[in-house]
Each structure stands twice: as structure tokens, then as C-alpha cells.
Short mmCIF file of C-alpha atoms in Angstrom, two decimals:
data_model
loop_
_atom_site.label_atom_id
_atom_site.label_comp_id
_atom_site.label_asym_id
_atom_site.label_seq_id
_atom_site.Cartn_x
_atom_site.Cartn_y
_atom_site.Cartn_z
CA MET A 117 -86.37 4.73 -76.62
CA THR A 118 -83.28 6.38 -75.15
CA ASP A 119 -80.05 4.52 -75.67
CA PRO A 120 -79.08 2.63 -72.45
CA GLN A 121 -75.61 4.18 -72.50
CA GLU A 122 -77.15 7.65 -72.69
CA ARG A 123 -79.40 6.85 -69.73
CA ILE A 124 -76.44 5.61 -67.71
CA ALA A 125 -74.41 8.70 -68.61
CA ALA A 126 -77.30 10.97 -67.61
CA ALA A 127 -77.70 9.15 -64.28
CA LEU A 128 -73.99 9.47 -63.52
CA GLU A 129 -74.12 13.16 -64.37
CA ARG A 130 -76.98 13.66 -61.91
CA MET A 131 -75.04 11.80 -59.20
CA ALA A 132 -71.78 13.69 -59.73
CA PRO A 133 -71.76 17.19 -58.28
CA ALA A 134 -71.19 20.01 -60.73
CA PRO A 135 -67.83 21.79 -60.44
CA LEU A 136 -68.03 24.44 -57.72
CA ALA A 137 -67.89 27.97 -59.08
CA ALA A 138 -65.04 30.09 -57.72
CA PRO A 139 -66.49 31.96 -54.72
CA ASP A 140 -66.29 35.73 -54.38
CA PHE A 141 -63.81 36.00 -51.52
CA SER A 142 -64.19 39.77 -51.50
CA ALA A 143 -67.74 39.29 -50.16
CA ALA A 144 -66.55 38.68 -46.58
CA ASP A 145 -63.58 37.93 -44.35
CA ALA A 146 -65.18 34.75 -42.97
CA PHE A 147 -66.78 31.75 -44.64
CA VAL A 148 -68.35 28.44 -43.61
CA TRP A 149 -67.86 25.31 -45.72
CA HIS A 150 -71.10 23.44 -46.38
CA VAL A 151 -71.72 20.16 -48.19
CA ASN A 152 -74.71 18.75 -50.10
CA PRO A 153 -74.13 20.76 -52.17
CA GLU A 154 -70.56 21.81 -51.51
CA ARG A 155 -70.21 25.57 -51.22
CA LEU A 156 -68.54 28.35 -49.25
CA VAL A 157 -71.05 30.59 -47.52
CA PRO A 158 -69.91 34.09 -46.49
CA VAL A 159 -70.44 35.18 -42.87
CA GLY A 160 -71.20 38.87 -42.55
CA ARG A 161 -70.69 39.11 -38.80
CA VAL A 162 -68.50 36.70 -36.86
CA ASN A 163 -69.55 35.75 -33.34
CA ARG A 164 -66.47 36.69 -31.27
CA VAL A 165 -65.11 38.74 -28.38
CA ALA A 166 -62.24 41.21 -28.38
CA LEU A 167 -58.75 39.81 -27.90
CA ASP A 168 -58.03 41.91 -24.82
CA LEU A 169 -61.07 40.43 -23.04
CA LEU A 170 -59.56 36.94 -23.04
CA VAL A 171 -57.95 36.67 -19.61
CA GLY A 172 -55.55 34.08 -18.22
CA ILE A 173 -54.29 32.72 -21.57
CA ASP A 174 -51.56 35.28 -22.25
CA ARG A 175 -48.86 32.86 -23.39
CA SER A 176 -51.16 31.00 -25.79
CA ARG A 177 -52.53 34.32 -27.05
CA ASP A 178 -49.10 35.79 -27.78
CA THR A 179 -47.79 32.60 -29.41
CA LEU A 180 -50.80 32.11 -31.66
CA LEU A 181 -50.97 35.78 -32.62
CA ALA A 182 -47.29 35.82 -33.62
CA ASN A 183 -47.76 32.64 -35.68
CA THR A 184 -50.84 34.05 -37.42
CA LEU A 185 -49.18 37.38 -38.21
CA GLN A 186 -46.24 35.52 -39.77
CA PHE A 187 -48.62 33.59 -41.99
CA ALA A 188 -50.64 36.68 -42.96
CA LYS A 189 -47.38 38.37 -44.03
CA GLY A 190 -46.47 35.43 -46.25
CA LEU A 191 -43.85 34.05 -43.87
CA PRO A 192 -43.51 30.44 -42.62
CA ALA A 193 -45.98 29.43 -39.91
CA ASN A 194 -47.19 26.27 -38.18
CA ASN A 195 -50.55 24.56 -38.03
CA ALA A 196 -51.85 24.83 -34.46
CA LEU A 197 -53.77 22.53 -32.11
CA LEU A 198 -55.44 24.28 -29.17
CA TRP A 199 -56.31 21.60 -26.64
CA GLY A 200 -57.47 21.41 -23.04
CA ALA A 201 -60.25 22.29 -20.63
CA ARG A 202 -63.74 23.05 -21.91
CA GLY A 203 -64.85 26.66 -22.03
CA MET A 204 -61.39 28.18 -21.62
CA GLY A 205 -61.43 30.27 -24.78
CA LYS A 206 -59.85 28.03 -27.41
CA SER A 207 -62.25 28.82 -30.25
CA SER A 208 -62.74 32.38 -28.97
CA LEU A 209 -59.00 32.94 -29.22
CA VAL A 210 -58.83 31.79 -32.85
CA LYS A 211 -61.66 34.13 -33.87
CA ALA A 212 -60.29 37.03 -31.82
CA ILE A 213 -56.83 36.67 -33.35
CA HIS A 214 -58.33 36.68 -36.84
CA ALA A 215 -60.01 39.97 -35.98
CA GLU A 216 -56.73 41.37 -34.64
CA VAL A 217 -54.89 40.46 -37.84
CA LEU A 218 -57.54 42.29 -39.86
CA ARG A 219 -57.30 45.27 -37.51
CA GLN A 220 -53.59 45.47 -38.26
CA GLY A 221 -54.41 45.84 -41.95
CA LEU A 222 -53.36 42.38 -43.13
CA GLY A 223 -55.45 40.25 -45.45
CA LEU A 224 -56.62 36.93 -44.01
CA LYS A 225 -59.81 34.96 -44.55
CA ILE A 226 -61.09 32.45 -42.02
CA VAL A 227 -62.96 29.34 -43.20
CA GLU A 228 -64.80 27.13 -40.72
CA LEU A 229 -64.87 23.40 -41.45
CA GLN A 230 -67.08 21.03 -39.45
CA ARG A 231 -65.52 17.77 -38.23
CA GLU A 232 -68.15 15.65 -39.98
CA ASP A 233 -67.26 17.31 -43.30
CA LEU A 234 -63.58 16.31 -43.17
CA PRO A 235 -63.94 13.79 -46.02
CA THR A 236 -64.52 16.77 -48.36
CA VAL A 237 -61.48 18.73 -47.17
CA GLY A 238 -59.49 17.78 -50.25
CA ARG A 239 -61.92 19.55 -52.56
CA LEU A 240 -62.05 22.54 -50.24
CA MET A 241 -58.26 22.77 -50.36
CA GLU A 242 -58.33 22.80 -54.16
CA ILE A 243 -60.67 25.80 -54.10
CA LEU A 244 -58.59 27.70 -51.55
CA ALA A 245 -55.31 26.89 -53.28
CA ALA A 246 -56.60 28.42 -56.52
CA SER A 247 -57.08 31.80 -54.83
CA GLU A 248 -54.49 34.49 -54.17
CA GLU A 249 -55.97 35.09 -50.71
CA ARG A 250 -54.50 33.60 -47.54
CA PHE A 251 -56.79 31.38 -45.49
CA LEU A 252 -57.05 30.26 -41.90
CA LEU A 253 -58.90 26.93 -41.96
CA PHE A 254 -60.62 26.49 -38.59
CA CYS A 255 -61.96 23.17 -37.27
CA ASP A 256 -63.58 23.46 -33.85
CA ASP A 257 -64.04 20.65 -31.30
CA LEU A 258 -61.99 18.10 -33.21
CA SER A 259 -61.93 14.53 -31.87
CA PHE A 260 -62.17 10.98 -33.17
CA SER A 261 -63.68 7.71 -31.99
CA HIS A 262 -62.05 4.27 -32.35
CA ASP A 263 -63.81 3.45 -35.65
CA ASP A 264 -63.63 6.98 -37.07
CA GLU A 265 -61.74 7.20 -40.36
CA HIS A 266 -62.16 10.97 -40.77
CA TYR A 267 -58.73 11.57 -39.30
CA LYS A 268 -57.12 10.11 -42.43
CA SER A 269 -58.56 12.94 -44.55
CA LEU A 270 -57.06 15.53 -42.26
CA LYS A 271 -53.76 13.69 -41.90
CA ALA A 272 -52.91 14.00 -45.59
CA VAL A 273 -53.83 17.69 -45.63
CA LEU A 274 -51.57 18.64 -42.72
CA ASP A 275 -48.29 17.60 -44.31
CA GLY A 276 -48.69 14.18 -45.87
CA GLY A 277 -49.30 13.07 -49.43
CA ILE A 278 -47.73 14.39 -52.60
CA ALA A 279 -49.54 17.73 -52.71
CA GLY A 280 -49.42 18.50 -48.99
CA ARG A 281 -50.99 21.63 -47.58
CA PRO A 282 -51.38 24.60 -49.94
CA GLU A 283 -48.95 27.42 -49.16
CA ASN A 284 -51.81 29.87 -48.66
CA VAL A 285 -53.74 27.73 -46.13
CA LEU A 286 -53.05 27.31 -42.41
CA LEU A 287 -55.02 24.95 -40.16
CA TYR A 288 -56.07 25.75 -36.60
CA ALA A 289 -58.04 23.13 -34.67
CA THR A 290 -59.43 23.00 -31.14
CA SER A 291 -60.01 19.89 -29.05
CA ASN A 292 -60.64 18.90 -25.46
CA ARG A 293 -58.12 16.08 -26.00
CA ARG A 294 -54.40 16.44 -26.51
CA HIS A 295 -54.20 13.47 -28.88
CA LEU A 296 -57.68 14.04 -30.36
CA MET A 297 -59.06 10.84 -28.79
CA PRO A 298 -59.93 9.71 -25.25
CA ARG A 299 -57.15 8.25 -23.11
CA ASP A 300 -59.12 5.03 -22.53
CA MET A 301 -59.35 4.55 -26.29
CA ILE A 302 -55.58 4.77 -26.59
CA GLU A 303 -55.23 2.16 -23.82
CA ASN A 304 -57.78 -0.11 -25.53
CA GLU A 305 -55.86 0.11 -28.81
CA ARG A 306 -52.67 -0.88 -27.00
CA GLY A 307 -54.35 -3.80 -25.28
CA SER A 308 -56.22 -5.30 -28.24
CA ALA A 309 -54.03 -4.73 -31.27
CA ILE A 310 -51.63 -7.31 -32.69
CA ASN A 311 -48.98 -4.60 -32.83
CA PRO A 312 -50.06 -2.18 -30.08
CA SER A 313 -47.51 0.54 -30.79
CA GLU A 314 -48.47 0.76 -34.47
CA ALA A 315 -52.21 0.79 -33.72
CA VAL A 316 -51.83 3.78 -31.41
CA GLU A 317 -49.23 5.51 -33.55
CA GLU A 318 -51.49 5.70 -36.60
CA LYS A 319 -54.08 7.81 -34.79
CA VAL A 320 -51.87 9.71 -32.35
CA SER A 321 -49.55 10.79 -35.17
CA LEU A 322 -52.27 13.16 -36.39
CA SER A 323 -51.76 15.48 -33.42
CA ASP A 324 -48.00 15.34 -34.00
CA ARG A 325 -48.51 17.00 -37.37
CA PHE A 326 -49.52 20.25 -35.69
CA GLY A 327 -46.40 22.36 -35.22
CA LEU A 328 -47.92 24.29 -32.32
CA TRP A 329 -49.57 22.63 -29.32
CA LEU A 330 -51.18 25.18 -27.03
CA GLY A 331 -52.62 23.89 -23.75
CA PHE A 332 -55.61 25.45 -21.98
CA HIS A 333 -56.18 24.58 -18.34
CA ALA A 334 -59.01 25.20 -15.91
CA CYS A 335 -58.86 28.71 -14.45
CA ASP A 336 -58.54 29.60 -10.79
CA GLN A 337 -61.01 31.80 -8.95
CA ASP A 338 -58.99 35.01 -9.34
CA SER A 339 -58.82 34.58 -13.11
CA TYR A 340 -62.53 33.76 -13.24
CA LEU A 341 -63.39 36.97 -11.39
CA ALA A 342 -60.93 38.98 -13.50
CA MET A 343 -62.69 37.79 -16.67
CA ILE A 344 -66.03 39.03 -15.39
CA ARG A 345 -64.60 42.35 -14.22
CA GLY A 346 -63.04 42.81 -17.66
CA TYR A 347 -66.41 42.23 -19.33
CA CYS A 348 -68.11 44.66 -16.94
CA ASP A 349 -65.58 47.39 -17.64
CA ALA A 350 -65.66 46.84 -21.41
CA PHE A 351 -69.47 46.94 -21.68
CA GLY A 352 -70.15 49.54 -19.00
CA VAL A 353 -71.89 47.34 -16.44
CA ALA A 354 -71.63 49.01 -13.05
CA ILE A 355 -71.21 46.70 -10.05
CA ASP A 356 -69.01 46.89 -6.97
CA ASP A 357 -66.32 44.27 -6.41
CA GLU A 358 -67.91 42.75 -3.31
CA THR A 359 -71.28 42.18 -4.99
CA LEU A 360 -69.66 40.88 -8.16
CA ARG A 361 -67.54 38.41 -6.20
CA ALA A 362 -70.46 37.07 -4.19
CA GLU A 363 -72.80 36.68 -7.15
CA ALA A 364 -70.13 35.25 -9.48
CA ILE A 365 -69.03 32.62 -6.95
CA GLU A 366 -72.65 31.63 -6.32
CA TRP A 367 -73.20 31.31 -10.09
CA GLN A 368 -70.09 29.17 -10.42
CA ALA A 369 -71.25 26.92 -7.57
CA THR A 370 -74.62 26.29 -9.23
CA ARG A 371 -72.85 25.31 -12.46
CA GLY A 372 -70.33 23.05 -10.73
CA ALA A 373 -67.59 24.49 -12.94
CA ARG A 374 -65.39 27.52 -13.37
CA SER A 375 -64.25 28.58 -16.85
CA GLY A 376 -64.23 31.41 -19.32
CA ARG A 377 -67.54 30.19 -20.72
CA VAL A 378 -69.15 30.18 -17.27
CA ALA A 379 -67.75 33.69 -16.68
CA TRP A 380 -69.37 34.95 -19.88
CA GLN A 381 -72.68 33.25 -19.05
CA PHE A 382 -72.73 34.93 -15.65
CA PHE A 383 -71.88 38.28 -17.23
CA THR A 384 -74.66 37.87 -19.82
CA ASP A 385 -77.14 37.32 -16.99
CA LEU A 386 -75.72 40.27 -15.06
CA ALA A 387 -75.89 42.60 -18.07
CA GLY A 388 -79.49 41.58 -18.67
CA ARG A 389 -80.42 42.32 -15.07
CA LYS A 390 -78.68 45.69 -15.30
CA GLY A 391 -80.45 46.57 -18.55
CA VAL A 392 -77.23 46.78 -20.58
CA ALA A 393 -77.33 45.59 -24.19
CA LEU A 394 -74.30 43.69 -25.47
CA SER A 395 -73.04 44.65 -28.89
CA ALA A 396 -71.38 42.03 -31.12
#
């Protein structure tokens, strides 16, 4: 019979994940972090649009691009939180800026981290820190509920703890919420806690750890139409201004919203009707 200690040791070994082999970062410029098992999966083709097609966010574009170029050159740079209206190009901007940095001949890898995988971010950081590459860690649609403890994992990575953030890793996150949680949740914390200011401060302080806050607001009709015209010109879809305006406004009305995402959805429909294929 097997010794009980040997059986226990074997069971623990099966439960503990094996050390992750160092990934081949030369395989791609983009990776996605997966868990169970933990691994970095290369992405051959990133889903993104060209930087010059993102209309109406010039200030945010210029600020984030300058920050990213600094980091890619080995200079000081800030973590960034892109917050605001849905569908206004927050995640598109991050991916487009990564492409622009590569176009300028600088080395920069982008790694996408899902919000639900935040508890594993410490191990991911260890892997990235061991590389000579520079990494843009990207977390899309970041937000937290009242009983969500995931924010503590991210809090230590941003600038807390003894180790802090590795010098070769920069974090960009997008959220629909400026403080990463709904306003009514903040009010509830203030109203129910023994020490209201401390209860709110613990969660709100996470957003304060981003050096750059870039706000994205709902676009007006002129910007909405300019986005679509830009797509038409870039992909060679022929349509006169009057027809485009009438159809785009009708599309917007049926959606009950006006944003960069709605503009792209209308353009996708228009390109299909015109028989124009859209390249990645």
C-alpha cells in the first residue's frame, strides 16, 4: 500500500498548477491571458480600426498616444483609465494606439486580461517582469460590484505593495464608470457603513491610482456623421452626403442611441448593401 504521506503529496501536486513555461513573445505582438490552466495565448490578428478613423476623441487620442510612446521608449509613463459613454471608442483607441506604436518601429506587446481573471494578475506580472519586452496590460470594461473583492488584486499591482508594478508593464483599463462602480453603490456605502468615508475611500481609491483619466462623452450628430463619412472614404464606399445623412439618422433613431459603435454598425450594414468587403 502507498504510504499516506506519499498519497497526500501526490494529491497536492495534482492540485497545484505546474510552473508556467516562459512564453515565446516573438510569436506575436498581442496575447490573451487565460486561466485553468494559466497561459498566454498569442493573437495573430488583432481586431481593431486605424487610429485616424477614430473621430471626435482627438484630445484623448493625443494624450494616450504620447503616454504610450514614452513608455515604449523606456521613459516614465502613467497607467491610464479610459472612462465614459458606451461605444465611444475607448477599447478601440487602446488597440489603435498599440498599432501606431508598432508602425513607428517601437517594440511593445499588448496583453489582454479579463476582469474575472484579476485574482491571477500577480502571477501574470511575474511572467511579464521576467521578460525584456515592454508590455501594455489591457483590461476592458472594468467595474466592480459592492461585494466584489477583485479590485484588491488590481490595487496592489497599480502602485501598492512592496513589489509594485514591474517597470516594463503599463496598465490601461476601460470602464463606463469614472470610479469603477455605480454612483448608487457609492451612496449606499456612505449610508450604511460605520465609517462612511473610509468605506467609500477603499474602493474609490483604485481609480485614483491611474495617473491618466481620459473621459469619453456621447457624440453629437455632426461627429456621428463624420465617423461614418470617414469609414466610407477609407473603405471606398460610394454614397452622397444627403443619402448618407438620411439613412444614418434613421439608423440612429431605430437604435435609440448615437455613438461610435452605432456609427460602425451602420457603416457595416451600408458596406454590405453596397457589396464592399471590409478588410481587418
